[in-house]
Coordinates of C-alpha atoms in Angstrom, one line a residue:
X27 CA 37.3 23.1 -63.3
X28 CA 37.3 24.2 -59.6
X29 CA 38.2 27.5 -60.2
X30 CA 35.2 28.2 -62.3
X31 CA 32.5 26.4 -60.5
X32 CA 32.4 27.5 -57.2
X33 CA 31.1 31.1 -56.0
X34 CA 34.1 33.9 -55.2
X35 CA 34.2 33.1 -51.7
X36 CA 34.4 29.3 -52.4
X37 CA 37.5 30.3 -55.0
X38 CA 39.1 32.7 -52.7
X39 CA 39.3 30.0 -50.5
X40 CA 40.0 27.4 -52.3
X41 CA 43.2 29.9 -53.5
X42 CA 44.1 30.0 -49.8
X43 CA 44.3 26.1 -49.5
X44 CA 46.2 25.7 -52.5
X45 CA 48.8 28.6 -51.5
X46 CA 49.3 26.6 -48.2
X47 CA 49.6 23.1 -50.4
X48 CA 52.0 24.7 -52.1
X49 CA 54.4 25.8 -49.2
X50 CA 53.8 22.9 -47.1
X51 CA 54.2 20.6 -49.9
X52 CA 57.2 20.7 -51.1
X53 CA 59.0 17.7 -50.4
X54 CA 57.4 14.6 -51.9
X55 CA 54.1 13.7 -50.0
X56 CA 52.1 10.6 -51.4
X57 CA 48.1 10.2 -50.5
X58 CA 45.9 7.8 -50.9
X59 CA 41.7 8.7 -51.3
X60 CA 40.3 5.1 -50.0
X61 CA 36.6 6.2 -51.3
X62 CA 35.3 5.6 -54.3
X63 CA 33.3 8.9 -54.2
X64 CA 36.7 11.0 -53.8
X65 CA 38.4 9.5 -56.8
X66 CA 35.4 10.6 -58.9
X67 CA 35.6 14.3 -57.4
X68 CA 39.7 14.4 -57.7
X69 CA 39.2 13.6 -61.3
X70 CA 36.4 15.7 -61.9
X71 CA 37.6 18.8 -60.4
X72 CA 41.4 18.2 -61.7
X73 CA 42.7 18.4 -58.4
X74 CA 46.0 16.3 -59.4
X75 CA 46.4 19.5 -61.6
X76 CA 46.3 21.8 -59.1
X77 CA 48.7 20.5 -57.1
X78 CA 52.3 20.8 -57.0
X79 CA 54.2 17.7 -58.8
X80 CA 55.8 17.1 -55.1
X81 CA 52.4 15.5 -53.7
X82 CA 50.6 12.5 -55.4
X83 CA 47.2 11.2 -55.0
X84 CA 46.6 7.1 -56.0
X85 CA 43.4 5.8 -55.5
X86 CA 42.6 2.8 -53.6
X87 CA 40.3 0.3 -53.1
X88 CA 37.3 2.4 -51.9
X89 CA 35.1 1.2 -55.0
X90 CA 33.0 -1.6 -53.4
X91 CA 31.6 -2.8 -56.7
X92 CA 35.1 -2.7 -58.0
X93 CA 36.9 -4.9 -54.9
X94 CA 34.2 -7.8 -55.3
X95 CA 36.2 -10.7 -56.6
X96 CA 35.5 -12.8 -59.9
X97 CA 34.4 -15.9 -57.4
X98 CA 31.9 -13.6 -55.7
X99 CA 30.4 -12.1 -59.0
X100 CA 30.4 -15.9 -60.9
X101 CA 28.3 -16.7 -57.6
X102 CA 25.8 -14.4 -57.6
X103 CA 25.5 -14.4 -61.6
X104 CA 24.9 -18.9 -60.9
X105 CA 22.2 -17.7 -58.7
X106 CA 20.7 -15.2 -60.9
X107 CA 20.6 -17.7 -63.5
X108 CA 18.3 -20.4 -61.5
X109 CA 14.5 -20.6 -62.2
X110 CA 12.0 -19.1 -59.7
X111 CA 14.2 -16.3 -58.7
X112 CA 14.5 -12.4 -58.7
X113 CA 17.8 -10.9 -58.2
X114 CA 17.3 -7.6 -56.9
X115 CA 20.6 -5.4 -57.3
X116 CA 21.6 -1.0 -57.6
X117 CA 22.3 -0.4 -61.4
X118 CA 25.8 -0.9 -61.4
X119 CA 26.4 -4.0 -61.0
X120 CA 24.2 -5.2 -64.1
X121 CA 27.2 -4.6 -66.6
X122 CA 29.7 -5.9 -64.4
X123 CA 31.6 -8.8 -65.4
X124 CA 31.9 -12.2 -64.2
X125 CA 34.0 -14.9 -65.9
X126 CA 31.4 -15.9 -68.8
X127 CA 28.9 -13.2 -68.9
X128 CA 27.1 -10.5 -66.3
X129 CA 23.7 -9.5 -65.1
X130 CA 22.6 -8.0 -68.2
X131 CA 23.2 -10.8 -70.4
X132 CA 21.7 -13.1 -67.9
X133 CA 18.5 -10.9 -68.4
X134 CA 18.5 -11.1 -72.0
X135 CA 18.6 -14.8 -71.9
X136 CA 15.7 -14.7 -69.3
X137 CA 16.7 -14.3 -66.0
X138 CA 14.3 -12.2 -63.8
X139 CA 17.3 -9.4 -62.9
X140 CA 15.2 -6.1 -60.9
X141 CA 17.5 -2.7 -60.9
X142 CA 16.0 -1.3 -57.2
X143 CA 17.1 2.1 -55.4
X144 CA 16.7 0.9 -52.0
X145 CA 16.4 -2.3 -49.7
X146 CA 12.5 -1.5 -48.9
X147 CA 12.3 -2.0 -52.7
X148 CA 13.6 -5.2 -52.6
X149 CA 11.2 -6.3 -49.9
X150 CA 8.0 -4.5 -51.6
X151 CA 9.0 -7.0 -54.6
X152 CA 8.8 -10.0 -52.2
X153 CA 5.7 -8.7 -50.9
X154 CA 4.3 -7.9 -54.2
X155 CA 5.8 -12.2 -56.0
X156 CA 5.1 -14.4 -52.8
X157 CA 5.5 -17.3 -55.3
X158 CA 9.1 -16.2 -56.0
X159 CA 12.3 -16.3 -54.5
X160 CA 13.8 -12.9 -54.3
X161 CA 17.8 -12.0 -53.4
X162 CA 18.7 -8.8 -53.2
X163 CA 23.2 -8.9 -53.5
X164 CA 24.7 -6.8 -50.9
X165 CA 27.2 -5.1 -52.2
X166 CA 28.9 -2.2 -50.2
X167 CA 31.0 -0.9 -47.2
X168 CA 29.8 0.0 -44.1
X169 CA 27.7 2.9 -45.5
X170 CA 25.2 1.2 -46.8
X171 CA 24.8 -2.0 -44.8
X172 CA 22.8 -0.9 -41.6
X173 CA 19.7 -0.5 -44.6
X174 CA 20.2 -4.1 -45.4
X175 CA 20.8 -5.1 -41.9
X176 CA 17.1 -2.9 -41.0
X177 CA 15.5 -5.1 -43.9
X178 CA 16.7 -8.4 -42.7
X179 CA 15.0 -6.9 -39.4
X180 CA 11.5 -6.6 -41.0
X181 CA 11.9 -10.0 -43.2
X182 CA 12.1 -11.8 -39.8
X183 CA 9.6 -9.4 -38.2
X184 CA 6.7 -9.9 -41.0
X185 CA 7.7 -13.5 -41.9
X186 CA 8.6 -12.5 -45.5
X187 CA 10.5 -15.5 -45.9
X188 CA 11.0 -15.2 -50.0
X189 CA 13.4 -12.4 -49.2
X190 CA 17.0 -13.4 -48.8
X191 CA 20.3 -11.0 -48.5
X192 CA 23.7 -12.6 -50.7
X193 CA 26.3 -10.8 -48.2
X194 CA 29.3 -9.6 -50.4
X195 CA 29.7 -6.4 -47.4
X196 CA 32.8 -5.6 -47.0
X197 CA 34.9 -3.4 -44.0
X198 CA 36.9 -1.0 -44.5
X199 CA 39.3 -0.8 -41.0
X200 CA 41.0 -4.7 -41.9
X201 CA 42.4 -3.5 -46.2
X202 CA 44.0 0.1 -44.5
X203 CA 46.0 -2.6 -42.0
X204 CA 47.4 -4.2 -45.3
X205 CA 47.8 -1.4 -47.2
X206 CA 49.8 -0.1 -44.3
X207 CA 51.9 -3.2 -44.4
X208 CA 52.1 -3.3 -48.1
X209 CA 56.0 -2.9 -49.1
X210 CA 55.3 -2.2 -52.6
X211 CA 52.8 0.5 -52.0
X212 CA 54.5 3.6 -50.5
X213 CA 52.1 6.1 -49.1
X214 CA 52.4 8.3 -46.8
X215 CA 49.1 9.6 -45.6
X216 CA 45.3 8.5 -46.3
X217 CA 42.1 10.9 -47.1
X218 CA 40.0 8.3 -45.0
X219 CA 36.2 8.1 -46.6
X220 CA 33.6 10.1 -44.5
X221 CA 30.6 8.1 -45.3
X222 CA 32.1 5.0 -43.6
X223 CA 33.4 7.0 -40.8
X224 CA 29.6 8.5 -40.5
X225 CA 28.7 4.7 -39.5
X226 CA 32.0 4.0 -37.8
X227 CA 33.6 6.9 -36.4
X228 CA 37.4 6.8 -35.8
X229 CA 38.2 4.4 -33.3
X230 CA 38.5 1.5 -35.6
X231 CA 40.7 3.1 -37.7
X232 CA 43.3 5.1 -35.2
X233 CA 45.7 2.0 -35.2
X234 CA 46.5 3.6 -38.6
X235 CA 48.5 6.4 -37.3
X236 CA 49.5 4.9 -33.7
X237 CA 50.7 1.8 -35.3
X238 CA 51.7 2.7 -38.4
X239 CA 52.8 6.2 -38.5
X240 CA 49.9 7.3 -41.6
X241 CA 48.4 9.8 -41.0
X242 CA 44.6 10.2 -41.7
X243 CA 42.2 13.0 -42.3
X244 CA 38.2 12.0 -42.5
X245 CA 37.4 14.0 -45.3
X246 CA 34.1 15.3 -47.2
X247 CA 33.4 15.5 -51.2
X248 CA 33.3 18.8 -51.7
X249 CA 36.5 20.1 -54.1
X250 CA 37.1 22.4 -51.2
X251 CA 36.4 19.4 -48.7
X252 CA 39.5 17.3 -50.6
X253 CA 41.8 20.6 -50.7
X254 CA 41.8 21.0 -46.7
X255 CA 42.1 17.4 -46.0
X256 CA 45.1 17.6 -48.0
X257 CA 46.4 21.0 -46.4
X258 CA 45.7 19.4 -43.3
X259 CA 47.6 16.0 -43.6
X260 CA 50.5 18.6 -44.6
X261 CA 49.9 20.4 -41.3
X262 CA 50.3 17.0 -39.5
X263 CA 53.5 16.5 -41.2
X264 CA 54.8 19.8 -40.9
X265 CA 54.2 19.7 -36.7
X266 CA 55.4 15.6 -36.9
X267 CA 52.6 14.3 -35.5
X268 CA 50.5 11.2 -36.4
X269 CA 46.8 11.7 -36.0
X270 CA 43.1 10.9 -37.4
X271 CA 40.9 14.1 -37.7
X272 CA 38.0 14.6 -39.2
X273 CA 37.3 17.6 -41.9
X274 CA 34.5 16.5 -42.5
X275 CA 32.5 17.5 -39.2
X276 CA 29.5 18.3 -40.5
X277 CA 28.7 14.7 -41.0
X278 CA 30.9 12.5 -39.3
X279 CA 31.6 12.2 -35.4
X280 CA 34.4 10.8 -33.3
X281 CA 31.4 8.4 -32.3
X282 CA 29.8 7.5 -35.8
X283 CA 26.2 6.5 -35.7
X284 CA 25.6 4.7 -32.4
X285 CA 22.3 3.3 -33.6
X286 CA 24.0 2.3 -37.2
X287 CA 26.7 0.6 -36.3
X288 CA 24.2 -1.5 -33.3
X289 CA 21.7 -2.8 -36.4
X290 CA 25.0 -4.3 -38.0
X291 CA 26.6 -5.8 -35.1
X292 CA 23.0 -7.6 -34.6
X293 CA 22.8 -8.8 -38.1
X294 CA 26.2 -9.4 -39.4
X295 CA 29.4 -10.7 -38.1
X296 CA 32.7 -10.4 -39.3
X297 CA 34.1 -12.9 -41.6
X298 CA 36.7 -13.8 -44.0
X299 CA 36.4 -11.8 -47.5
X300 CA 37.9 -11.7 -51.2
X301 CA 39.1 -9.0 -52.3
X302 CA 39.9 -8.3 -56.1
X303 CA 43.8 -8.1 -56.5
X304 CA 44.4 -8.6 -53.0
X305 CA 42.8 -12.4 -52.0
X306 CA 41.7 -13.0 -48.9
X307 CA 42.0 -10.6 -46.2
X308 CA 41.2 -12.3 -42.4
X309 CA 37.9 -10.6 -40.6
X310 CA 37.3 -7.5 -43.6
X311 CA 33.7 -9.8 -44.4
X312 CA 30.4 -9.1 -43.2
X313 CA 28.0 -12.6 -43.1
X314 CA 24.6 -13.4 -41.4
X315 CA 24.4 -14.4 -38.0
X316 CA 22.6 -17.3 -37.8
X317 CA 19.7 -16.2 -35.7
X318 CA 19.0 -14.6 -39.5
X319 CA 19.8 -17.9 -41.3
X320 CA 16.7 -18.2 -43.2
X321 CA 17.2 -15.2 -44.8
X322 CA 20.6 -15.5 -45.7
X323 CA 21.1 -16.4 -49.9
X324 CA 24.2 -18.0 -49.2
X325 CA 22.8 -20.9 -47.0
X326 CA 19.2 -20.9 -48.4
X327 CA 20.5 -21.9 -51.8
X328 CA 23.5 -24.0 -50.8
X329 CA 25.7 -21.9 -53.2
X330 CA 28.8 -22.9 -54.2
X331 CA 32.4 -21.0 -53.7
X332 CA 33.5 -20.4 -57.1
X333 CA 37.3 -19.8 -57.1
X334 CA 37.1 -17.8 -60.8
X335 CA 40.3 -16.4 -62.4
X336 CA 41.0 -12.6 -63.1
X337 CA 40.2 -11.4 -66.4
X338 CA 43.7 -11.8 -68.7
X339 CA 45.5 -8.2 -68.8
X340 CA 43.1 -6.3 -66.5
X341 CA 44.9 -4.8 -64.1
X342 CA 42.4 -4.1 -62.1
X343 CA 44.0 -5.0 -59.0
X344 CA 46.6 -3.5 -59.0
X345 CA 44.7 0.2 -59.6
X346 CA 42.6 -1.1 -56.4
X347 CA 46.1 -1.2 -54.2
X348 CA 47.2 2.0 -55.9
X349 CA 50.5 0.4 -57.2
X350 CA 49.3 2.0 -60.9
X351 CA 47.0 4.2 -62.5
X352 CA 44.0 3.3 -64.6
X353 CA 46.0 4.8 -67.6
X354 CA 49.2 2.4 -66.8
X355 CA 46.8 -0.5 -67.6
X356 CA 47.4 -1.6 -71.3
X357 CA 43.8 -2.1 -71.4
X358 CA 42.4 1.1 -70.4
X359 CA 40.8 3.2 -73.2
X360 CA 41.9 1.0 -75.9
X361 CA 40.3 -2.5 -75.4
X362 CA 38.2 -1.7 -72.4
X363 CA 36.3 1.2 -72.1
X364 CA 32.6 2.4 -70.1
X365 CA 30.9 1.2 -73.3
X366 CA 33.1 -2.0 -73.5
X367 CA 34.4 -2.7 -69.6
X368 CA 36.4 -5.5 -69.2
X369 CA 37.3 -4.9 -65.3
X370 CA 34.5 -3.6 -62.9
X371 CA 37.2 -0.3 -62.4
X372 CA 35.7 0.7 -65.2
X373 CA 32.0 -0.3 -65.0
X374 CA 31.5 1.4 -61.6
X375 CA 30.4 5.0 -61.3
X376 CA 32.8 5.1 -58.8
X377 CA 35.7 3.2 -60.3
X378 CA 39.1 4.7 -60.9
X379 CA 39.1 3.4 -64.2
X380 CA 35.5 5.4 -65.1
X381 CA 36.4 8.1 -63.7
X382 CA 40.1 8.6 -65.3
X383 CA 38.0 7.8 -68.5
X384 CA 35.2 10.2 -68.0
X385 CA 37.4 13.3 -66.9
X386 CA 40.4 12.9 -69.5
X387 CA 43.0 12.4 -66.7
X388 CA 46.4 12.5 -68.0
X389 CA 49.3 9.8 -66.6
X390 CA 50.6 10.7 -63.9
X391 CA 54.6 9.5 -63.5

């Protein structure tokens, strides 16, 4: 619990944040964490708990293993599968599912699957198999892609042309436009993820409270990190303004990462993307430019689009838009659990699901 973690100075202020919570809270206030990483310290320091009843946290789709869509996963599982080939991948996507089976099963029948920490990894195992074809599935949000744009970089430098990226990047500025337009999701204010805005800084997503009237606080990881992101989306609402701050100054800017966010306009351009439980959403993609074409899975291969179905009863989805929680799922706990997933919510370190699971979260009504 928070309380007995932290030193006394971290719990006398934490105290303070909470007694401010408390009186600025107390007409209904509903927030949204869009960061996979903040849904897995919520549950894990029982924020909800903490809280009074009046203010409600839903989790949304900040859980980039989690948003990749059934067609996406069946495609990179079909390339997996193919002879000659290394898939190079983080560890949790190997027990994710696709429509028949998922990376680990595809290994025991064979299939030359690699768990790496790192892009540089990847390339070392091109390097190190020139007579192999290896694809390393990029999977993430901004965060992480400048690495994979730097090693698409050094590919075409050092002619390493057995290395190829399958671009499944994702943005995050284009989902919070359709969240904010989503009728059926009612929130009022979003704890916007501060690894993204490291890379992207604020800019892109200000149309959030100029446009829309949500308010948004850039927030750390910390326990104490969450608790004044919340006070201080109360103090926005309390003074009726509208704004995008950042609490979490230490590491994000106003700016972002200049040099980040230039490797990723080179590389990548915005496309078209899937997202689980939401479809397509216009310009949220990240693909290859086609000065990078030879290193780009997609075209190399000739892969099909594979337009799979959702898993019957995983509801997934809907925990990604934040319209339920994990526990409303008649799956959850019963029929799918970490040991057992059935939806990639509850595969993903950073899935609602796993992390609702892991921490004993109660329903919240």
């Amino acid at each position: 619990m928070l309380m007995k973690r932290g030193s006394k100075e971290s719990a006398a202020k934490a105290g303070i944040l909470l007694a401010e919570i408390e009186s600025l809270g107390q007409s209904p206030f509903t927030i949204m964490e869009v960061c996979g990483t903040h849904t897995v310290a919520i549950a894990k320091n029982a924020i909800r708990e903490l809280l009074p009843k009046s203010i409600r946290l839903v989790s949304g789709p900040g859980c980039p293993v989690c948003v990749t869509s059934n067609g996406d996963i069946d495609r990179y599982l079909y390339l997996a599968a193919q002879k000659n080939v290394i898939t190079a991948t983080f560890g949790d996507m190997i027990r994710v599912p696709g429509t028949e089976k998922n990376l680990q099963e595809l290994r025991a029948e064979g299939a030359d699957i690699r768990v790496v920490y790192s892009t540089q990894d990847a390339l070392e195992l091109a390097r190190q198999n020139p007579d192999k074809e290896v694809v390393f599935l990029g999977i993430g949000f901004e965060t992480t892609v400048p690495t994979v744009a730097v090693s698409l970089e050094i590919a075409k430098r050092e002619a390493i042309k057995n290395y190829s990226v399958l671009s499944m990047h994702k943005v995050v500025p284009p989902v919070l436009k359709l969240l904010a337009e989503d009728e059926q999701l009612l929130v009022d204010a979003f704890l916007d993820p501060g690894h993204v805005c490291s890379i992207i800084g604020i800019e892109p997503i200000k149309f959030m409270a100029e446009d829309y009237g949500k308010p948004g606080v850039v927030t750390g990881f910390e326990a104490l990190d969450i608790l004044e992101g919340i006070a201080m989306l109360l103090r926005q609402r309390a003074e009726g303004r509208s704004d995008i701050e950042i609490q979490y100054q230490r590491v994000a800017k106003p700016e972002g990462n200049p040099q980040a966010k230039m490797f990723i306009e080179r590389v990548f351009e915005r496309i078209d993307a899937s997202w689980r439980g939401i479809g397509i959403i216009p310009q949220s993609g990240l693909g290859i430019r086609a000065d990078y074409s030879p290193w780009d899975a997609a075209r190399k291969f000739s892969l099909p689009v594979f337009q799979s179905r959702e898993t019957p009863g995983c509801r997934c989805g809907d925990v990604l838009r934040g319209v339920i929680y994990p526990t409303q799922c008649p799956l959850f706990a019963e029929y799918c659990t970490p040991m057992k997933p059935i939806g990639p919510c509850m595969v993903s370190t950073e899935g609602s699901c796993a992390a609702y699971h892991r921490y004993a979260q109660r329903s919240v009504d």
